[in-house]
């Protein structure tokens, strides 16, 4: 690795379910706003394709993730990579969204990064400010976005190549525990709602300055939202998010 740093790379082989198998209760959930069904992007099997087509696609995507230079990937987004984990999982929400068999094994990438202010700069336009505050907008903004959250930090939602990334940088004191979740929402949604769950990250702990990122292969274009759910005494509470059309 460059600059004399050592980045730990973890390859997780076990299969897991991304949808909070521990059965925790989510509190203070914003009203859901589901996204319309979208066609899959080129290169992704059509909804309802045979299982062997999906399995071949998933294996190809996993091999591409293992071959990726994740340090360079972080640098391209203005961050410095500290750790990367590639995990196999059976994520029913992700599978259903793209019309794959519910038990298809895919992969998720989790990154621990050190991101500078430029990488998490909050856009100053009206649409971004409205999305960050929950005020109504005529439609979601498009492209890579960052927004300040009600919890002390910044949420970013972006796409690069064939992947979608959701990151949250913590700027508070002490440490917090929680998880990141990406939703599909209508591109005409107002504010930045939650919607149909697309991807759920694992439970993680943030210290001041930490940026944790989850990434998954993007299978269709449209509206997405990413939220940070903070662990509280009973369940989790939504600390805010950011929305965009990707």
PDB file of C-alpha atoms in Angstrom:
ATOM      1  CA  UNK A   1       0.000   0.000   0.000  1.00  0.00           C
ATOM      2  CA  UNK A   2       1.134   3.598  -0.659  1.00  0.00           C
ATOM      3  CA  UNK A   3       2.393   6.046   1.984  1.00  0.00           C
ATOM      4  CA  UNK A   4       3.532   3.195   4.202  1.00  0.00           C
ATOM      5  CA  UNK A   5       0.030   2.402   5.455  1.00  0.00           C
ATOM      6  CA  UNK A   6      -1.396  -1.042   5.926  1.00  0.00           C
ATOM      7  CA  UNK A   7      -5.045  -1.505   5.016  1.00  0.00           C
ATOM      8  CA  UNK A   8      -6.720  -4.568   6.473  1.00  0.00           C
ATOM      9  CA  UNK A   9      -8.796  -6.468   3.910  1.00  0.00           C
ATOM     10  CA  UNK A  10     -11.354  -8.922   5.194  1.00  0.00           C
ATOM     11  CA  UNK A  11     -13.132 -11.463   2.995  1.00  0.00           C
ATOM     12  CA  UNK A  12     -16.173 -12.852   4.817  1.00  0.00           C
ATOM     13  CA  UNK A  13     -17.337 -16.236   3.544  1.00  0.00           C
ATOM     14  CA  UNK A  14     -20.404 -16.879   5.708  1.00  0.00           C
ATOM     15  CA  UNK A  15     -23.905 -16.183   4.411  1.00  0.00           C
ATOM     16  CA  UNK A  16     -25.988 -13.682   6.386  1.00  0.00           C
ATOM     17  CA  UNK A  17     -29.303 -11.918   6.139  1.00  0.00           C
ATOM     18  CA  UNK A  18     -28.909  -8.173   5.811  1.00  0.00           C
ATOM     19  CA  UNK A  19     -32.280  -7.267   7.281  1.00  0.00           C
ATOM     20  CA  UNK A  20     -31.379  -6.986  10.986  1.00  0.00           C
ATOM     21  CA  UNK A  21     -31.698 -10.614  11.969  1.00  0.00           C
ATOM     22  CA  UNK A  22     -31.446  -9.692  15.673  1.00  0.00           C
ATOM     23  CA  UNK A  23     -35.011  -8.404  15.520  1.00  0.00           C
ATOM     24  CA  UNK A  24     -34.357  -4.939  16.956  1.00  0.00           C
ATOM     25  CA  UNK A  25     -37.254  -2.484  16.957  1.00  0.00           C
ATOM     26  CA  UNK A  26     -36.929   0.668  14.847  1.00  0.00           C
ATOM     27  CA  UNK A  27     -38.346   3.782  16.460  1.00  0.00           C
ATOM     28  CA  UNK A  28     -39.229   7.185  15.064  1.00  0.00           C
ATOM     29  CA  UNK A  29     -39.556   5.815  11.527  1.00  0.00           C
ATOM     30  CA  UNK A  30     -40.531   8.391   8.910  1.00  0.00           C
ATOM     31  CA  UNK A  31     -43.498   7.522   6.663  1.00  0.00           C
ATOM     32  CA  UNK A  32     -42.410   5.226   3.874  1.00  0.00           C
ATOM     33  CA  UNK A  33     -42.646   6.237   0.246  1.00  0.00           C
ATOM     34  CA  UNK A  34     -42.108   3.275  -2.068  1.00  0.00           C
ATOM     35  CA  UNK A  35     -40.445   3.560  -5.445  1.00  0.00           C
ATOM     36  CA  UNK A  36     -42.052   2.382  -8.673  1.00  0.00           C
ATOM     37  CA  UNK A  37     -40.655  -0.753 -10.272  1.00  0.00           C
ATOM     38  CA  UNK A  38     -37.629   0.019 -12.453  1.00  0.00           C
ATOM     39  CA  UNK A  39     -36.100  -1.962 -15.277  1.00  0.00           C
ATOM     40  CA  UNK A  40     -32.715  -3.505 -14.520  1.00  0.00           C
ATOM     41  CA  UNK A  41     -29.630  -1.905 -15.994  1.00  0.00           C
ATOM     42  CA  UNK A  42     -27.779  -3.504 -18.921  1.00  0.00           C
ATOM     43  CA  UNK A  43     -25.669  -6.444 -17.763  1.00  0.00           C
ATOM     44  CA  UNK A  44     -28.071  -7.350 -14.941  1.00  0.00           C
ATOM     45  CA  UNK A  45     -30.409 -10.314 -15.638  1.00  0.00           C
ATOM     46  CA  UNK A  46     -34.014  -9.381 -16.343  1.00  0.00           C
ATOM     47  CA  UNK A  47     -36.473  -9.829 -13.465  1.00  0.00           C
ATOM     48  CA  UNK A  48     -37.623 -13.431 -13.295  1.00  0.00           C
ATOM     49  CA  UNK A  49     -34.582 -14.833 -15.133  1.00  0.00           C
ATOM     50  CA  UNK A  50     -33.563 -18.436 -14.321  1.00  0.00           C
ATOM     51  CA  UNK A  51     -31.640 -18.963 -11.090  1.00  0.00           C
ATOM     52  CA  UNK A  52     -28.470 -20.065 -12.876  1.00  0.00           C
ATOM     53  CA  UNK A  53     -28.292 -16.730 -14.725  1.00  0.00           C
ATOM     54  CA  UNK A  54     -28.547 -14.866 -11.423  1.00  0.00           C
ATOM     55  CA  UNK A  55     -25.942 -17.071  -9.777  1.00  0.00           C
ATOM     56  CA  UNK A  56     -23.479 -16.492 -12.634  1.00  0.00           C
ATOM     57  CA  UNK A  57     -24.066 -12.735 -12.421  1.00  0.00           C
ATOM     58  CA  UNK A  58     -23.601 -12.690  -8.640  1.00  0.00           C
ATOM     59  CA  UNK A  59     -20.351 -14.681  -8.910  1.00  0.00           C
ATOM     60  CA  UNK A  60     -19.045 -12.265 -11.522  1.00  0.00           C
ATOM     61  CA  UNK A  61     -19.886  -9.267  -9.319  1.00  0.00           C
ATOM     62  CA  UNK A  62     -18.180 -10.881  -6.311  1.00  0.00           C
ATOM     63  CA  UNK A  63     -15.036 -11.582  -8.355  1.00  0.00           C
ATOM     64  CA  UNK A  64     -14.992  -7.960  -9.542  1.00  0.00           C
ATOM     65  CA  UNK A  65     -15.232  -6.741  -5.928  1.00  0.00           C
ATOM     66  CA  UNK A  66     -12.332  -8.945  -4.856  1.00  0.00           C
ATOM     67  CA  UNK A  67     -10.238  -7.626  -7.762  1.00  0.00           C
ATOM     68  CA  UNK A  68     -10.996  -3.968  -6.979  1.00  0.00           C
ATOM     69  CA  UNK A  69      -8.259  -1.717  -5.603  1.00  0.00           C
ATOM     70  CA  UNK A  70     -10.334  -0.374  -2.720  1.00  0.00           C
ATOM     71  CA  UNK A  71      -7.603   2.001  -1.595  1.00  0.00           C
ATOM     72  CA  UNK A  72      -7.726   3.697  -4.994  1.00  0.00           C
ATOM     73  CA  UNK A  73     -11.523   3.584  -4.896  1.00  0.00           C
ATOM     74  CA  UNK A  74     -11.529   5.527  -1.604  1.00  0.00           C
ATOM     75  CA  UNK A  75      -8.979   8.014  -2.900  1.00  0.00           C
ATOM     76  CA  UNK A  76     -11.169   8.701  -5.940  1.00  0.00           C
ATOM     77  CA  UNK A  77     -13.921   9.764  -3.535  1.00  0.00           C
ATOM     78  CA  UNK A  78     -11.552  12.007  -1.550  1.00  0.00           C
ATOM     79  CA  UNK A  79     -11.011   9.570   1.329  1.00  0.00           C
ATOM     80  CA  UNK A  80      -8.253   7.409   2.806  1.00  0.00           C
ATOM     81  CA  UNK A  81      -9.090   3.748   3.279  1.00  0.00           C
ATOM     82  CA  UNK A  82      -8.578   2.231   6.726  1.00  0.00           C
ATOM     83  CA  UNK A  83     -10.317  -1.141   6.375  1.00  0.00           C
ATOM     84  CA  UNK A  84     -12.416  -3.077   3.853  1.00  0.00           C
ATOM     85  CA  UNK A  85     -14.629  -6.138   4.306  1.00  0.00           C
ATOM     86  CA  UNK A  86     -16.314  -8.051   1.479  1.00  0.00           C
ATOM     87  CA  UNK A  87     -19.145 -10.192   2.846  1.00  0.00           C
ATOM     88  CA  UNK A  88     -21.397 -12.781   1.242  1.00  0.00           C
ATOM     89  CA  UNK A  89     -25.025 -12.309   2.229  1.00  0.00           C
ATOM     90  CA  UNK A  90     -28.547 -13.330   1.327  1.00  0.00           C
ATOM     91  CA  UNK A  91     -30.369  -9.989   1.259  1.00  0.00           C
ATOM     92  CA  UNK A  92     -34.010 -10.613   0.390  1.00  0.00           C
ATOM     93  CA  UNK A  93     -34.814  -6.892   0.002  1.00  0.00           C
ATOM     94  CA  UNK A  94     -32.026  -6.415  -2.538  1.00  0.00           C
ATOM     95  CA  UNK A  95     -32.993  -9.592  -4.397  1.00  0.00           C
ATOM     96  CA  UNK A  96     -36.701  -8.780  -4.600  1.00  0.00           C
ATOM     97  CA  UNK A  97     -35.952  -5.241  -5.831  1.00  0.00           C
ATOM     98  CA  UNK A  98     -34.185  -6.583  -8.926  1.00  0.00           C
ATOM     99  CA  UNK A  99     -36.434  -9.588  -9.512  1.00  0.00           C
ATOM    100  CA  UNK A 100     -33.896 -12.226  -8.467  1.00  0.00           C
ATOM    101  CA  UNK A 101     -34.596 -15.385  -6.437  1.00  0.00           C
ATOM    102  CA  UNK A 102     -35.114 -14.405  -2.794  1.00  0.00           C
ATOM    103  CA  UNK A 103     -32.346 -16.777  -1.657  1.00  0.00           C
ATOM    104  CA  UNK A 104     -29.686 -15.521  -4.096  1.00  0.00           C
ATOM    105  CA  UNK A 105     -26.291 -15.049  -2.412  1.00  0.00           C
ATOM    106  CA  UNK A 106     -24.693 -11.705  -3.297  1.00  0.00           C
ATOM    107  CA  UNK A 107     -21.962  -9.588  -1.673  1.00  0.00           C
ATOM    108  CA  UNK A 108     -21.711  -6.317   0.251  1.00  0.00           C
ATOM    109  CA  UNK A 109     -18.645  -4.152   0.768  1.00  0.00           C
ATOM    110  CA  UNK A 110     -18.089  -2.319   4.086  1.00  0.00           C
ATOM    111  CA  UNK A 111     -15.418   0.375   4.289  1.00  0.00           C
ATOM    112  CA  UNK A 112     -13.902   2.326   7.176  1.00  0.00           C
ATOM    113  CA  UNK A 113     -12.507   5.569   5.785  1.00  0.00           C
ATOM    114  CA  UNK A 114     -10.956   8.883   6.769  1.00  0.00           C
ATOM    115  CA  UNK A 115     -12.659  11.507   4.600  1.00  0.00           C
ATOM    116  CA  UNK A 116     -11.712  15.173   4.365  1.00  0.00           C
ATOM    117  CA  UNK A 117     -14.114  18.093   4.309  1.00  0.00           C
ATOM    118  CA  UNK A 118     -14.098  18.246   0.498  1.00  0.00           C
ATOM    119  CA  UNK A 119     -15.287  14.647   0.237  1.00  0.00           C
ATOM    120  CA  UNK A 120     -18.315  15.325   2.445  1.00  0.00           C
ATOM    121  CA  UNK A 121     -19.096  18.904   1.413  1.00  0.00           C
ATOM    122  CA  UNK A 122     -22.812  19.683   1.679  1.00  0.00           C
ATOM    123  CA  UNK A 123     -24.204  21.135  -1.550  1.00  0.00           C
ATOM    124  CA  UNK A 124     -25.496  24.670  -1.115  1.00  0.00           C
ATOM    125  CA  UNK A 125     -28.424  24.613  -3.537  1.00  0.00           C
ATOM    126  CA  UNK A 126     -32.038  24.888  -2.381  1.00  0.00           C
ATOM    127  CA  UNK A 127     -32.961  21.294  -3.205  1.00  0.00           C
ATOM    128  CA  UNK A 128     -30.098  19.905  -1.123  1.00  0.00           C
ATOM    129  CA  UNK A 129     -30.865  22.155   1.848  1.00  0.00           C
ATOM    130  CA  UNK A 130     -34.525  21.162   1.704  1.00  0.00           C
ATOM    131  CA  UNK A 131     -33.674  17.466   1.555  1.00  0.00           C
ATOM    132  CA  UNK A 132     -31.344  17.805   4.537  1.00  0.00           C
ATOM    133  CA  UNK A 133     -33.981  19.585   6.621  1.00  0.00           C
ATOM    134  CA  UNK A 134     -36.936  17.454   5.551  1.00  0.00           C
ATOM    135  CA  UNK A 135     -38.718  20.347   3.812  1.00  0.00           C
ATOM    136  CA  UNK A 136     -40.751  19.696   0.662  1.00  0.00           C
ATOM    137  CA  UNK A 137     -39.121  19.780  -2.760  1.00  0.00           C
ATOM    138  CA  UNK A 138     -40.681  19.275  -6.177  1.00  0.00           C
ATOM    139  CA  UNK A 139     -38.391  16.347  -6.947  1.00  0.00           C
ATOM    140  CA  UNK A 140     -35.229  14.697  -5.718  1.00  0.00           C
ATOM    141  CA  UNK A 141     -31.908  16.189  -6.841  1.00  0.00           C
ATOM    142  CA  UNK A 142     -29.684  13.998  -8.992  1.00  0.00           C
ATOM    143  CA  UNK A 143     -26.052  12.940  -8.791  1.00  0.00           C
ATOM    144  CA  UNK A 144     -23.743  12.419  -5.828  1.00  0.00           C
ATOM    145  CA  UNK A 145     -25.052  14.254  -2.770  1.00  0.00           C
ATOM    146  CA  UNK A 146     -24.100  14.975   0.850  1.00  0.00           C
ATOM    147  CA  UNK A 147     -26.293  16.449   3.580  1.00  0.00           C
ATOM    148  CA  UNK A 148     -25.910  17.279   7.247  1.00  0.00           C
ATOM    149  CA  UNK A 149     -27.879  14.969   9.543  1.00  0.00           C
ATOM    150  CA  UNK A 150     -29.781  15.669  12.751  1.00  0.00           C
ATOM    151  CA  UNK A 151     -27.147  13.591  14.508  1.00  0.00           C
ATOM    152  CA  UNK A 152     -23.730  15.328  14.405  1.00  0.00           C
ATOM    153  CA  UNK A 153     -22.424  14.199  11.045  1.00  0.00           C
ATOM    154  CA  UNK A 154     -22.772  14.131   7.276  1.00  0.00           C
ATOM    155  CA  UNK A 155     -24.459  11.526   5.096  1.00  0.00           C
ATOM    156  CA  UNK A 156     -23.342  11.021   1.492  1.00  0.00           C
ATOM    157  CA  UNK A 157     -24.992   8.992  -1.270  1.00  0.00           C
ATOM    158  CA  UNK A 158     -23.162   8.389  -4.535  1.00  0.00           C
ATOM    159  CA  UNK A 159     -22.592   6.087  -7.465  1.00  0.00           C
ATOM    160  CA  UNK A 160     -19.311   5.183  -9.112  1.00  0.00           C
ATOM    161  CA  UNK A 161     -18.965   2.666 -11.905  1.00  0.00           C
ATOM    162  CA  UNK A 162     -21.471  -0.102 -11.246  1.00  0.00           C
ATOM    163  CA  UNK A 163     -21.805   0.539  -7.500  1.00  0.00           C
ATOM    164  CA  UNK A 164     -23.833   2.662  -5.078  1.00  0.00           C
ATOM    165  CA  UNK A 165     -22.201   3.992  -1.893  1.00  0.00           C
ATOM    166  CA  UNK A 166     -23.770   5.312   1.325  1.00  0.00           C
ATOM    167  CA  UNK A 167     -21.410   6.925   3.849  1.00  0.00           C
ATOM    168  CA  UNK A 168     -21.845   8.638   7.175  1.00  0.00           C
ATOM    169  CA  UNK A 169     -19.122  10.723   8.796  1.00  0.00           C
ATOM    170  CA  UNK A 170     -19.512  11.224  12.563  1.00  0.00           C
ATOM    171  CA  UNK A 171     -18.509  14.571  14.057  1.00  0.00           C
ATOM    172  CA  UNK A 172     -19.720  14.206  17.631  1.00  0.00           C
ATOM    173  CA  UNK A 173     -17.966  13.433  20.893  1.00  0.00           C
ATOM    174  CA  UNK A 174     -17.519   9.946  22.278  1.00  0.00           C
ATOM    175  CA  UNK A 175     -18.798   7.126  20.107  1.00  0.00           C
ATOM    176  CA  UNK A 176     -22.133   5.983  18.653  1.00  0.00           C
ATOM    177  CA  UNK A 177     -23.420   2.635  17.422  1.00  0.00           C
ATOM    178  CA  UNK A 178     -25.891   2.090  14.614  1.00  0.00           C
ATOM    179  CA  UNK A 179     -26.274   1.010  11.014  1.00  0.00           C
ATOM    180  CA  UNK A 180     -26.698   2.476   7.531  1.00  0.00           C
ATOM    181  CA  UNK A 181     -29.678   1.678   5.331  1.00  0.00           C
ATOM    182  CA  UNK A 182     -30.387   2.538   1.683  1.00  0.00           C
ATOM    183  CA  UNK A 183     -33.972   2.768   0.421  1.00  0.00           C
ATOM    184  CA  UNK A 184     -35.604   2.990  -3.013  1.00  0.00           C
ATOM    185  CA  UNK A 185     -37.875   6.039  -3.243  1.00  0.00           C
ATOM    186  CA  UNK A 186     -39.795   7.807  -5.986  1.00  0.00           C
ATOM    187  CA  UNK A 187     -37.719  10.305  -7.965  1.00  0.00           C
ATOM    188  CA  UNK A 188     -40.596  12.724  -7.403  1.00  0.00           C
ATOM    189  CA  UNK A 189     -40.624  12.278  -3.625  1.00  0.00           C
ATOM    190  CA  UNK A 190     -40.778  15.352  -1.394  1.00  0.00           C
ATOM    191  CA  UNK A 191     -38.092  15.900   1.219  1.00  0.00           C
ATOM    192  CA  UNK A 192     -35.942  12.853   1.911  1.00  0.00           C
ATOM    193  CA  UNK A 193     -38.201  10.010   3.055  1.00  0.00           C
ATOM    194  CA  UNK A 194     -37.450   6.427   3.819  1.00  0.00           C
ATOM    195  CA  UNK A 195     -39.016   3.995   1.390  1.00  0.00           C
ATOM    196  CA  UNK A 196     -38.645   0.407   0.262  1.00  0.00           C
ATOM    197  CA  UNK A 197     -35.548  -1.086   1.907  1.00  0.00           C
ATOM    198  CA  UNK A 198     -32.829  -1.791  -0.682  1.00  0.00           C
ATOM    199  CA  UNK A 199     -29.739  -2.479   1.441  1.00  0.00           C
ATOM    200  CA  UNK A 200     -28.997  -2.694   5.173  1.00  0.00           C
ATOM    201  CA  UNK A 201     -25.453  -2.467   6.515  1.00  0.00           C
ATOM    202  CA  UNK A 202     -24.177  -4.287   9.571  1.00  0.00           C
ATOM    203  CA  UNK A 203     -24.127  -2.784  13.061  1.00  0.00           C
ATOM    204  CA  UNK A 204     -21.047  -0.567  13.479  1.00  0.00           C
ATOM    205  CA  UNK A 205     -19.508   1.864  15.960  1.00  0.00           C
ATOM    206  CA  UNK A 206     -18.284   5.326  14.985  1.00  0.00           C
ATOM    207  CA  UNK A 207     -15.724   7.464  16.827  1.00  0.00           C
ATOM    208  CA  UNK A 208     -15.237  11.156  16.072  1.00  0.00           C
ATOM    209  CA  UNK A 209     -14.047  11.609  12.495  1.00  0.00           C
ATOM    210  CA  UNK A 210     -14.849   8.065  11.347  1.00  0.00           C
ATOM    211  CA  UNK A 211     -16.598   7.553   8.025  1.00  0.00           C
ATOM    212  CA  UNK A 212     -18.256   4.182   7.494  1.00  0.00           C
ATOM    213  CA  UNK A 213     -19.445   3.259   4.027  1.00  0.00           C
ATOM    214  CA  UNK A 214     -21.574   0.456   2.612  1.00  0.00           C
ATOM    215  CA  UNK A 215     -21.561  -0.404  -1.091  1.00  0.00           C
ATOM    216  CA  UNK A 216     -23.541  -2.718  -3.350  1.00  0.00           C
ATOM    217  CA  UNK A 217     -23.902  -3.282  -7.085  1.00  0.00           C
ATOM    218  CA  UNK A 218     -26.413  -0.833  -8.584  1.00  0.00           C
ATOM    219  CA  UNK A 219     -29.023  -2.775 -10.547  1.00  0.00           C
ATOM    220  CA  UNK A 220     -31.495  -0.068 -11.618  1.00  0.00           C
ATOM    221  CA  UNK A 221     -31.617   3.699 -12.002  1.00  0.00           C
ATOM    222  CA  UNK A 222     -33.970   5.891  -9.998  1.00  0.00           C
ATOM    223  CA  UNK A 223     -34.459   7.511  -6.602  1.00  0.00           C
ATOM    224  CA  UNK A 224     -32.502   6.370  -3.535  1.00  0.00           C
ATOM    225  CA  UNK A 225     -32.221   7.566   0.051  1.00  0.00           C
ATOM    226  CA  UNK A 226     -29.576   6.697   2.640  1.00  0.00           C
ATOM    227  CA  UNK A 227     -30.183   7.059   6.386  1.00  0.00           C
ATOM    228  CA  UNK A 228     -28.187   6.534   9.580  1.00  0.00           C
ATOM    229  CA  UNK A 229     -30.058   4.648  12.309  1.00  0.00           C
ATOM    230  CA  UNK A 230     -28.560   5.233  15.765  1.00  0.00           C
ATOM    231  CA  UNK A 231     -28.846   2.647  18.531  1.00  0.00           C
ATOM    232  CA  UNK A 232     -30.837   3.940  21.492  1.00  0.00           C
ATOM    233  CA  UNK A 233     -31.957   2.276  24.717  1.00  0.00           C
ATOM    234  CA  UNK A 234     -34.740   0.400  22.964  1.00  0.00           C
ATOM    235  CA  UNK A 235     -34.332  -0.036  19.209  1.00  0.00           C
ATOM    236  CA  UNK A 236     -32.946   2.579  16.838  1.00  0.00           C
ATOM    237  CA  UNK A 237     -33.800   6.144  15.849  1.00  0.00           C
ATOM    238  CA  UNK A 238     -33.407   7.807  12.456  1.00  0.00           C
ATOM    239  CA  UNK A 239     -30.628  10.399  12.650  1.00  0.00           C
ATOM    240  CA  UNK A 240     -31.249  11.712   9.152  1.00  0.00           C
ATOM    241  CA  UNK A 241     -30.205  11.045   5.592  1.00  0.00           C
ATOM    242  CA  UNK A 242     -29.783  12.253   2.039  1.00  0.00           C
ATOM    243  CA  UNK A 243     -31.650  11.484  -1.187  1.00  0.00           C
ATOM    244  CA  UNK A 244     -30.749  11.521  -4.858  1.00  0.00           C
ATOM    245  CA  UNK A 245     -31.619  10.133  -8.250  1.00  0.00           C
ATOM    246  CA  UNK A 246     -28.751   7.827  -9.244  1.00  0.00           C
TER     247      UNK A 246
END
